[in-house]
Amino acid sequence: MQLPPRGTVDALPRRVLMQHRSEAIQPSSWTLTEPALPLRRGVMAALAMATTALGIHWLTALLGGGGIDALEGLVIAAFSVTFGFSCIAFWTMMAGIALRLSGRHPVTLQRGAPAAEDAPPLARTALVMPAYNEDMGDVVHCLMSTLQSLRDTGQSEAFDCFLLSDSNDPAQREREREAMARLQRRFPTGPGLYYRARDENTGRKPGNIRDFCERWGAGYEFMVVLDADSRMTGEALLTLVRRMVANPQAGIIQTVPLPVGQRTVLGRFQQLAASLHARHIANGLAFWQGNSTNYWGHNAIIRIADFKACCGLSPLPGRPPLGGDIMSHDYVEAGLMRRAGRSVYVLPEIGGSFEGMPGNFIDDLKRERRWCQGNLQHLRLLTGRGWRPVTRLNFLLGGLAYLTAPLWLLMISAGILDAVVSPDQGRWVNAATTRPDTVVPLIGLSLMVLFLPRLIGIALATREQRGYGRRWSLLRGSLLELGFGILRSPLMMVLYSGFILRILAGRPARWDTSLRGRRRIPAREAWRLGTPIAAGALTVGLTVAMGAPSLLPWLLPALAGPLLFPLFLQVTSLLAPAWLPATPAESRRLVPVNPIAVGRSPRPSAASVCPPPAEDYRPMPLQPLSIPAGRA
């Protein structure tokens, strides 16, 4: 297969390039269209608003028997936001499940996979992996797995791979050079493997990607961004490239990376949850967001010319944590791409996309705190000019993913205050026990919104397993994960609230190296870190038991997780027992693995590492986060 020489694509003027693309690529089964997208969005909005209104109606009837005072009004307002957010998630998952059962593509609504005979040719593509003081054993394993799978397709000559180091330790850089030299000897005939180390970690990961685009982006039409723990199959990479070639309107196409590889209790539970439900969520998002979905920062393909033209990320005005570098840069880059008229898709049907994850609660919470800060930064962009409506909604929903935590805490606190202070042990508790005609429908609706999609997802996954043993193992593990999630949710409510308070107090999260290894948390450390929250939950429980014992049974589900926090920290960091199942993808050996260990061969010199190709520097301009009034 003949590929255009490096630099040919970007040597053409942009207008001529787009005209050439539109003439050369004819509509085919690989083309992405979004039929009736406004109608889809309207139906989803109507369903979410109707469900939310029904929940508000029953809550108002429950609380407002004698009129609604200020406290009850505050509770209803907080419930409206939190329950509305849950209803959007509910209908998104239900839409994804319906699409899966009907066999329809979430974007095009067509049945069946793209026809092999319509497959467009490949284009030159770079695999780029930013790295910052990473464990090179894990990096080599992930790269080897991906590159071997790609070479097995027989079409790896269309790809090059770059390890883009921002590491600040000379010894770490030497380890990176050694690892890349060993990989280059493992793949002497391709794909090309290159190593680059920056002197300064300017702009963090977005700055690292920007540096690549400026120096070598002209030599490639596309780049696939990988995290240091990403693994992808060769077929997934080929499918991404062909989808991009067939859709010149697409600026980003995102896969759904499933977490794999962890063997701790926490890792098994979170990996299992993602394998059961992530594709349903992504299907639903693709259904109603269409060409305006989010980019998740990795395991996605990007059209380099579009990215350079419109995704240079400016810092937010002000100081961290709500100013400065944007922590959740990927959502903003997707918004900038849409603002420029380019399409951003998520295609859940592309399998073979995987990632790693932290192995214990402490390391996982460090990542969550960084995401929390980034999503709260997005709320500052809501009033900026030029954003598409779905982009604004994504910014809002990303912020609400964390802001709903203090709202739930506010509602629970209001109920406790009403029960403990009131002489009759609380109007609301009395109303709940004396008015089953209102409380039963409200609880039923809430349980349906929270659990019905998950139960359907478990049933579908179990049905697809072959053999009674595998079905029972997956069902048992799925139900255990569901119970774990019920205990974990109120705990995360408390922790997210703490994150937000720290951010509002001016204490930014750090963007350090992600910790993905299996690190056991000793009992002493678990009790030291978990005791304050457990003690607070115990104090609340004792106060309610003495002041309003009739409320305690209603409150126990919210207190159980915080009370057990020290045990959560310790037990979930342990190696998972054999009866806790792996994900279906791991059980069926669909995850690419390193077939040959890259042993400790004689230390190569730094000169033996193949340097990057010759640079063709073309600056990537920074984009304003709000379009001036005259240009909006």
XYZ file of C-alpha atoms in Angstrom:
632
model
C 0.000 0.000 0.000
C 1.398 3.379 -1.011
C 1.096 6.192 1.505
C 1.651 9.870 0.799
C 5.054 11.108 1.944
C 5.220 12.790 5.307
C 4.248 16.421 5.141
C 2.216 16.087 1.935
C -1.186 16.468 3.593
C -0.436 19.641 5.515
C 1.476 21.125 2.589
C -1.872 21.666 0.843
C -3.919 24.765 1.638
C -6.712 23.955 4.074
C -9.495 24.951 1.678
C -8.039 22.831 -1.150
C -7.573 19.920 1.249
C -11.210 19.958 2.366
C -12.414 20.234 -1.229
C -10.233 17.283 -2.183
C -11.582 15.263 0.714
C -15.206 15.981 -0.130
C -14.639 14.941 -3.745
C -12.580 11.849 -2.988
C -14.686 10.352 -0.197
C -18.116 9.263 -1.339
C -20.865 8.363 1.144
C -20.570 4.739 2.228
C -21.413 2.460 5.112
C -18.484 4.104 6.937
C -20.037 7.574 6.711
C -21.479 9.047 9.922
C -24.757 10.948 9.706
C -27.087 12.060 12.493
C -30.674 11.710 11.226
C -33.394 13.475 13.245
C -30.891 14.669 15.852
C -33.028 17.617 17.048
C -35.971 15.248 17.498
C -33.838 12.827 19.508
C -32.694 15.617 21.781
C -36.236 16.868 22.186
C -37.546 13.431 23.149
C -34.740 12.869 25.646
C -35.266 16.314 27.186
C -39.017 15.735 27.468
C -38.535 12.350 29.145
C -35.975 13.696 31.623
C -38.081 16.764 32.476
C -41.294 14.742 32.861
C -39.607 12.243 35.205
C -38.054 15.066 37.205
C -41.389 16.889 37.435
C -43.084 13.731 38.694
C -40.494 13.321 41.444
C -40.816 16.996 42.431
C -44.609 16.648 42.531
C -44.510 13.721 44.956
C -41.853 15.346 47.154
C -43.850 18.580 47.304
C -46.988 16.655 48.228
C -45.044 14.882 50.969
C -43.446 17.991 52.488
C -46.092 20.596 51.844
C -49.066 19.278 53.768
C -49.263 22.467 55.833
C -47.630 24.787 53.346
C -43.996 25.031 52.299
C -41.629 27.011 54.502
C -38.136 28.258 53.626
C -36.347 25.072 54.669
C -38.713 22.871 52.692
C -38.336 25.141 49.685
C -34.549 24.764 49.908
C -34.870 20.983 50.074
C -37.196 20.881 47.062
C -34.809 23.097 45.093
C -31.831 20.862 45.918
C -33.875 17.750 45.077
C -34.867 19.255 41.721
C -31.215 19.610 40.697
C -29.976 16.266 41.999
C -32.948 14.225 40.829
C -32.960 15.986 37.468
C -29.292 15.052 36.999
C -30.124 11.441 37.868
C -33.026 11.438 35.391
C -30.759 12.572 32.561
C -28.386 9.708 33.390
C -31.319 7.280 33.632
C -32.772 8.071 30.238
C -29.322 8.167 28.657
C -28.652 4.629 29.866
C -32.127 3.444 28.886
C -31.625 4.831 25.377
C -28.278 3.056 25.186
C -29.854 -0.233 26.269
C -32.667 0.144 23.729
C -30.141 0.769 20.940
C -28.177 -2.296 21.954
C -31.279 -4.499 21.988
C -32.424 -3.180 18.604
C -28.972 -3.533 17.044
C -28.945 0.062 15.798
C -25.929 2.330 15.633
C -26.280 5.156 18.178
C -25.258 7.895 15.727
C -26.550 6.758 12.324
C -29.410 4.554 13.642
C -28.475 1.986 10.997
C -28.198 -1.733 11.594
C -25.033 -3.691 10.983
C -21.325 -2.904 10.885
C -19.614 -0.991 8.068
C -19.022 -3.151 5.016
C -15.443 -4.350 4.595
C -15.581 -3.725 0.854
C -16.371 -0.041 1.501
C -13.408 0.439 3.827
C -11.467 3.567 2.845
C -7.666 3.523 2.625
C -5.528 4.282 5.631
C -3.778 7.594 6.218
C -0.551 8.327 8.015
C -1.232 8.291 11.746
C 0.873 8.917 14.845
C 0.309 7.096 18.127
C 1.311 9.611 20.802
C 1.776 8.650 24.440
C 2.532 11.502 26.881
C 4.473 10.297 29.913
C 5.401 11.940 33.210
C 7.597 9.897 35.567
C 5.687 6.717 34.725
C 6.518 3.147 35.711
C 8.334 2.066 32.557
C 7.555 -1.593 33.111
C 3.850 -0.819 32.755
C 4.457 1.566 29.843
C 6.466 -1.049 27.930
C 3.802 -3.677 28.589
C 1.040 -1.420 27.216
C 3.051 -0.243 24.206
C 4.259 -3.743 23.365
C 0.713 -5.115 23.556
C -0.649 -2.384 21.297
C 2.194 -2.443 18.762
C 2.233 -6.230 18.492
C -1.514 -6.303 17.878
C -1.101 -3.560 15.286
C 1.692 -5.400 13.521
C -0.385 -8.578 13.463
C -2.850 -6.772 11.190
C -0.147 -6.493 8.513
C -0.847 -2.766 8.081
C 1.403 -1.145 10.657
C 3.367 0.791 8.021
C 0.737 3.539 8.183
C 1.649 4.262 11.829
C 4.447 5.745 13.876
C 4.597 5.825 17.684
C 5.985 8.631 19.862
C 6.736 8.462 23.575
C 6.526 12.122 24.631
C 8.306 12.447 27.947
C 7.805 15.292 30.390
C 9.702 13.469 33.143
C 11.849 15.730 35.301
C 14.242 13.102 36.716
C 17.412 12.320 34.704
C 17.413 8.716 35.950
C 13.807 8.319 34.806
C 14.678 9.670 31.376
C 17.497 7.157 31.111
C 15.041 4.360 31.915
C 12.722 5.695 29.217
C 15.541 5.715 26.646
C 16.489 2.155 27.532
C 12.899 0.981 27.242
C 12.399 2.660 23.870
C 15.668 1.232 22.553
C 14.515 -2.274 23.503
C 11.159 -1.677 21.833
C 12.866 -0.412 18.681
C 14.888 -3.613 18.501
C 11.666 -5.591 18.961
C 10.017 -3.811 16.005
C 12.875 -3.152 13.567
C 10.603 -3.021 10.500
C 7.838 -0.853 11.893
C 5.872 0.850 13.097
C 8.382 3.636 13.629
C 9.186 4.263 17.307
C 10.465 7.625 18.520
C 11.337 9.194 21.854
C 11.236 12.888 22.765
C 11.985 14.449 26.165
C 10.929 18.055 26.879
C 13.047 20.235 29.102
C 10.047 21.840 30.818
C 6.599 20.445 31.673
C 4.964 23.569 30.235
C 1.189 23.254 30.025
C 1.276 19.714 31.428
C -0.324 17.072 29.179
C -2.060 19.561 26.796
C 1.256 21.378 26.401
C 2.989 18.072 25.676
C 0.501 17.236 22.907
C 0.712 20.774 21.558
C 4.513 20.514 21.341
C 4.175 17.324 19.273
C 1.635 18.920 16.937
C 3.850 21.951 16.367
C 7.026 19.964 15.692
C 5.859 16.821 13.894
C 2.128 17.225 13.282
C 2.691 18.284 9.670
C 3.898 14.769 8.871
C 0.652 13.049 9.858
C -3.015 13.463 9.129
C -4.220 11.906 12.387
C -2.962 11.165 15.890
C -4.273 8.618 18.363
C -3.708 9.900 21.892
C -2.806 7.187 24.406
C -2.331 7.431 28.135
C 0.610 5.622 29.711
C -1.775 2.795 30.667
C -3.689 2.622 27.375
C -3.907 -0.549 25.321
C -5.660 -0.849 21.981
C -6.011 -3.659 19.482
C -4.733 -3.249 15.964
C -8.256 -3.664 14.571
C -9.511 -0.836 16.784
C -6.762 1.471 15.495
C -7.462 0.593 11.849
C -11.191 1.154 12.358
C -10.574 4.575 13.911
C -8.398 5.687 11.016
C -10.878 4.473 8.406
C -13.770 6.168 10.172
C -11.825 9.439 10.125
C -10.901 9.104 6.464
C -14.538 8.396 5.566
C -15.792 11.388 7.571
C -13.880 14.568 6.722
C -16.241 16.546 8.967
C -14.942 14.670 12.039
C -12.312 16.340 14.185
C -12.286 13.772 17.033
C -13.588 10.215 17.321
C -13.565 8.785 20.838
C -13.665 5.106 21.771
C -14.940 3.746 25.095
C -11.834 2.571 27.001
C -12.683 -0.161 29.490
C -10.489 -0.429 32.605
C -8.630 -3.728 32.890
C -5.569 -5.201 34.522
C -6.146 -4.468 38.217
C -6.317 -7.388 40.608
C -7.349 -5.589 43.797
C -10.871 -5.714 45.201
C -11.459 -2.080 44.211
C -10.051 -2.667 40.749
C -12.203 -5.730 40.124
C -15.368 -3.952 41.244
C -14.753 -0.817 39.173
C -13.631 -2.762 36.112
C -16.704 -4.969 36.328
C -19.009 -1.952 36.667
C -17.482 -0.320 33.592
C -17.717 -3.495 31.527
C -21.413 -3.827 32.411
C -22.579 -0.245 31.997
C -20.041 2.002 30.217
C -21.143 1.112 26.686
C -24.806 1.696 27.548
C -23.962 5.165 28.823
C -21.809 5.892 25.776
C -24.509 4.574 23.419
C -27.051 6.872 25.008
C -24.736 9.886 24.869
C -23.950 9.227 21.217
C -27.686 8.907 20.515
C -28.687 12.366 21.751
C -25.420 14.265 21.477
C -24.640 13.039 17.974
C -21.700 15.014 16.619
C -21.215 17.004 19.841
C -20.012 14.396 22.312
C -17.095 14.802 24.663
C -13.468 13.866 24.221
C -12.074 11.930 27.206
C -8.392 12.706 26.689
C -7.109 9.332 25.459
C -7.902 6.296 23.306
C -9.266 8.686 20.687
C -8.222 9.718 17.186
C -7.810 13.388 16.297
C -7.460 15.170 12.962
C -4.229 17.056 13.538
C -4.916 19.980 11.182
C -8.230 20.700 12.912
C -6.727 20.281 16.373
C -3.907 22.703 15.588
C -6.295 25.215 14.065
C -8.845 25.407 16.874
C -7.777 23.567 20.061
C -4.856 25.555 21.432
C -5.851 25.768 25.089
C -5.587 29.114 26.849
C -5.377 29.207 30.658
C -8.300 30.511 32.643
C -7.920 34.005 34.117
C -6.992 34.097 37.775
C -5.092 31.805 40.077
C -5.676 28.114 40.781
C -7.728 26.237 41.720
C -10.475 27.879 39.617
C -8.021 29.726 37.376
C -4.813 28.852 35.587
C -4.280 25.646 33.608
C -7.522 23.778 32.915
C -7.292 20.389 34.596
C -10.028 18.639 32.581
C -8.697 19.910 29.270
C -10.373 17.264 27.105
C -13.937 18.586 27.520
C -12.771 22.075 26.559
C -10.858 20.809 23.522
C -14.011 19.021 22.352
C -15.949 22.266 22.864
C -13.371 24.232 20.865
C -13.577 21.674 18.062
C -17.368 22.018 17.937
C -17.142 25.804 18.135
C -15.101 25.685 14.930
C -17.773 23.590 13.214
C -15.967 20.244 13.405
C -17.717 17.092 14.638
C -16.834 15.124 17.757
C -18.163 11.562 17.976
C -18.045 8.717 20.463
C -18.345 5.308 18.798
C -19.007 2.636 21.457
C -19.139 -0.168 18.886
C -15.365 0.035 18.393
C -14.085 -2.559 20.828
C -10.509 -3.304 21.736
C -9.929 -0.092 23.722
C -8.622 -0.460 27.278
C -6.984 1.496 30.080
C -5.544 0.958 33.548
C -6.754 2.370 36.827
C -5.607 2.938 40.423
C -5.632 -0.096 42.676
C -6.751 1.504 45.931
C -9.105 4.176 47.233
C -6.420 6.721 48.138
C -4.867 6.819 44.673
C -8.301 6.803 43.064
C -9.400 9.779 45.175
C -6.350 11.795 44.089
C -7.507 11.412 40.510
C -11.108 12.235 41.449
C -10.032 15.430 43.202
C -8.179 16.591 40.069
C -11.238 15.840 37.953
C -13.449 17.677 40.423
C -11.326 20.811 40.124
C -11.318 20.595 36.341
C -15.077 20.139 36.111
C -15.694 23.085 38.425
C -13.427 25.181 36.220
C -15.752 24.376 33.324
C -18.586 26.198 35.069
C -16.676 29.434 34.516
C -16.978 28.841 30.766
C -20.780 28.557 30.730
C -21.318 32.244 30.033
C -18.581 32.492 27.406
C -19.645 33.391 23.886
C -19.468 30.963 20.989
C -19.998 27.609 22.696
C -22.532 25.209 21.186
C -25.582 24.449 23.375
C -24.578 20.807 23.894
C -21.083 21.942 24.878
C -22.560 24.209 27.547
C -24.728 21.333 28.740
C -21.679 19.060 28.957
C -19.844 21.686 31.005
C -22.870 21.941 33.307
C -23.346 18.180 33.679
C -19.641 17.721 34.381
C -19.845 20.248 37.208
C -23.074 18.742 38.560
C -21.409 15.334 38.758
C -19.615 16.773 41.795
C -21.927 19.585 42.917
C -24.815 17.187 43.498
C -22.817 15.751 46.421
C -23.170 18.796 48.714
C -26.787 19.167 47.585
C -27.572 15.602 48.693
C -25.721 16.312 51.926
C -27.801 19.454 52.379
C -31.059 17.516 51.980
C -30.006 14.811 54.436
C -28.838 17.426 56.933
C -32.149 19.283 56.636
C -34.073 16.085 57.337
C -31.935 15.338 60.399
C -32.327 18.891 61.670
C -36.100 18.774 61.211
C -36.347 15.449 63.039
C -34.031 16.241 65.945
C -35.180 19.820 66.641
C -38.925 19.311 66.207
C -40.765 18.209 69.358
C -42.768 15.597 67.428
C -39.569 14.031 65.973
C -39.981 15.687 62.595
C -42.810 16.592 60.280
C -41.154 14.848 57.357
C -40.637 11.523 59.119
C -44.228 11.606 60.332
C -45.453 12.430 56.836
C -43.412 9.556 55.396
C -44.969 7.076 57.841
C -48.537 8.369 57.638
C -48.817 9.083 53.896
C -47.807 5.936 52.013
C -49.792 7.127 48.988
C -47.095 9.773 48.454
C -43.923 8.284 49.882
C -44.224 4.888 48.167
C -44.419 6.332 44.618
C -41.538 8.723 45.398
C -39.311 5.938 46.703
C -40.347 3.656 43.848
C -39.516 6.280 41.235
C -36.175 7.003 42.879
C -35.234 3.313 43.000
C -36.240 2.890 39.363
C -34.092 5.842 38.255
C -31.099 4.689 40.282
C -31.128 0.942 39.711
C -33.286 -0.181 36.765
C -30.679 0.437 34.020
C -28.011 -1.273 36.087
C -30.175 -4.332 36.704
C -30.984 -4.565 32.997
C -27.290 -4.256 32.180
C -26.460 -7.088 34.578
C -29.194 -9.280 33.072
C -27.980 -8.656 29.506
C -24.342 -9.328 30.341
C -25.217 -12.498 32.234
C -27.349 -13.769 29.364
C -24.451 -13.350 26.930
C -22.099 -15.549 28.966
C -21.641 -19.107 27.814
C -21.996 -21.859 30.373
C -23.719 -21.954 33.729
C -20.492 -21.476 35.664
C -19.544 -18.259 33.898
C -23.067 -16.894 34.114
C -23.291 -17.548 37.845
C -19.830 -16.072 38.430
C -20.680 -12.882 36.544
C -24.096 -12.576 38.206
C -22.589 -13.029 41.656
C -19.834 -10.509 40.983
C -22.273 -8.010 39.446
C -24.635 -8.122 42.409
C -21.715 -7.735 44.806
C -20.543 -4.730 42.803
C -24.048 -3.273 42.977
C -24.048 -3.637 46.755
C -20.571 -2.125 46.911
C -21.833 0.838 44.876
C -24.773 1.359 47.243
C -22.371 1.586 50.192
C -19.862 3.685 48.273
C -22.263 6.360 46.984
C -22.948 8.155 50.310
C -19.246 7.940 51.128
C -18.390 9.665 47.848
C -21.066 12.266 48.684
C -19.068 13.204 51.779
C -15.702 13.071 50.015
C -16.836 15.125 47.001
C -18.246 17.731 49.366
C -14.843 17.896 51.025
C -13.137 18.310 47.635
C -15.397 21.252 46.798
C -14.763 22.929 50.149
C -11.011 22.632 49.615
C -11.268 24.120 46.145
C -13.412 27.016 47.380
C -10.823 27.558 50.123
C -8.162 28.031 47.450
C -6.394 24.681 47.827
C -5.783 23.313 44.300
C -5.323 19.671 43.432
C -1.952 18.523 42.153
C -1.425 17.033 38.704
C 1.084 14.341 39.612
C 1.952 11.050 38.023
C -1.072 8.754 38.083
C -0.609 5.828 40.466
C -1.939 2.681 38.828
C 0.019 -0.066 40.555
C -1.330 -2.422 43.182
C -0.457 -0.739 46.485
C -1.837 -2.242 49.653
C -3.041 0.224 52.299
C -1.897 -0.880 55.787
C -4.483 -1.011 58.553
C -2.811 1.801 60.486
C -2.905 4.157 57.490
C -6.503 3.171 56.693
C -7.702 3.945 60.207
C -5.688 7.177 60.371
C -7.228 8.474 57.153
C -10.708 7.036 57.582
C -11.411 7.635 61.260
C -12.505 11.324 60.991
C -15.281 10.505 58.531
C -16.278 7.356 60.396
C -16.383 9.274 63.680
C -18.539 11.987 62.127
C -20.999 9.404 60.784
C -21.107 7.675 64.181
C -21.824 10.991 65.916
C -24.689 11.713 63.532
C -26.101 8.224 64.057
C -25.987 8.491 67.855
C -27.566 11.949 67.758
C -30.443 10.688 65.627
C -30.840 7.556 67.766
C -31.287 9.685 70.875
C -33.265 12.586 69.385
C -35.371 10.959 66.656
C -35.082 7.137 66.690
C -37.833 6.765 64.093
C -35.539 8.452 61.540
C -32.612 6.084 62.085
C -33.825 3.242 59.798
C -34.245 5.756 56.960
C -30.767 7.142 57.593
C -28.771 3.922 57.940
C -28.165 3.431 54.174
C -26.535 6.880 54.062
C -24.452 6.272 57.192
C -23.174 2.773 56.405
C -20.541 3.759 53.833
C -18.959 6.584 55.883
C -19.002 4.386 59.013
C -17.113 1.661 57.136
C -14.640 4.015 55.460
C -11.507 2.727 57.290
C -12.396 -0.855 56.361
C -13.125 0.255 52.779
C -9.646 1.746 52.506
C -7.954 -1.387 53.785
C -10.043 -4.209 52.323
C -10.460 -2.797 48.806
C -6.667 -2.499 48.427
C -6.212 -6.244 48.994
C -5.734 -8.760 46.217
C -9.169 -9.852 45.010
C -10.223 -13.429 45.800
C -10.376 -15.872 42.928
C -14.184 -16.023 43.018
C -14.505 -12.300 42.227
C -14.662 -12.464 38.427
C -12.577 -10.611 35.903
C -14.310 -8.560 33.224
C -15.901 -10.405 30.285
C -13.237 -8.950 27.970
C -10.453 -10.376 30.135
C -12.226 -13.715 30.540
C -12.576 -14.018 26.761
C -8.969 -12.858 26.236
C -9.933 -9.867 24.144
C -7.424 -7.557 25.864
C -4.120 -7.298 23.973
C -1.213 -8.583 26.059
C 2.538 -8.442 25.741
C 3.422 -11.773 24.089
C 7.153 -11.476 24.770
C 8.753 -10.010 27.861
C 11.203 -7.254 27.002
C 13.965 -8.485 29.214
C 16.938 -6.644 30.609
C 19.237 -6.835 27.649
C 22.604 -5.037 27.771
C 22.109 -1.365 28.456
C 21.961 0.514 25.164
C 23.551 3.876 24.891
C 21.384 6.937 24.489
C 22.734 7.255 20.951
C 21.108 3.939 20.013
C 17.651 5.393 20.539
C 16.205 6.382 17.188
C 15.684 10.164 17.295
C 12.393 11.719 16.209
C 11.920 12.624 12.540
C 13.090 15.987 11.266
C 10.973 18.793 12.662
C 8.660 20.883 10.527
C 7.724 23.502 13.107
C 4.337 25.150 12.627
C 2.985 27.059 15.627
C -0.348 26.138 17.170
C -2.198 29.315 18.160
C -3.972 29.591 21.499
C -7.711 30.045 21.265
C -9.763 32.497 23.343
C -12.180 30.754 25.675
C -14.872 33.297 24.786
C -15.395 34.703 21.298
C -15.525 38.509 21.188
C -19.015 39.935 20.666
C -18.356 40.934 17.070
C -17.355 37.397 16.074
C -19.959 35.379 17.984
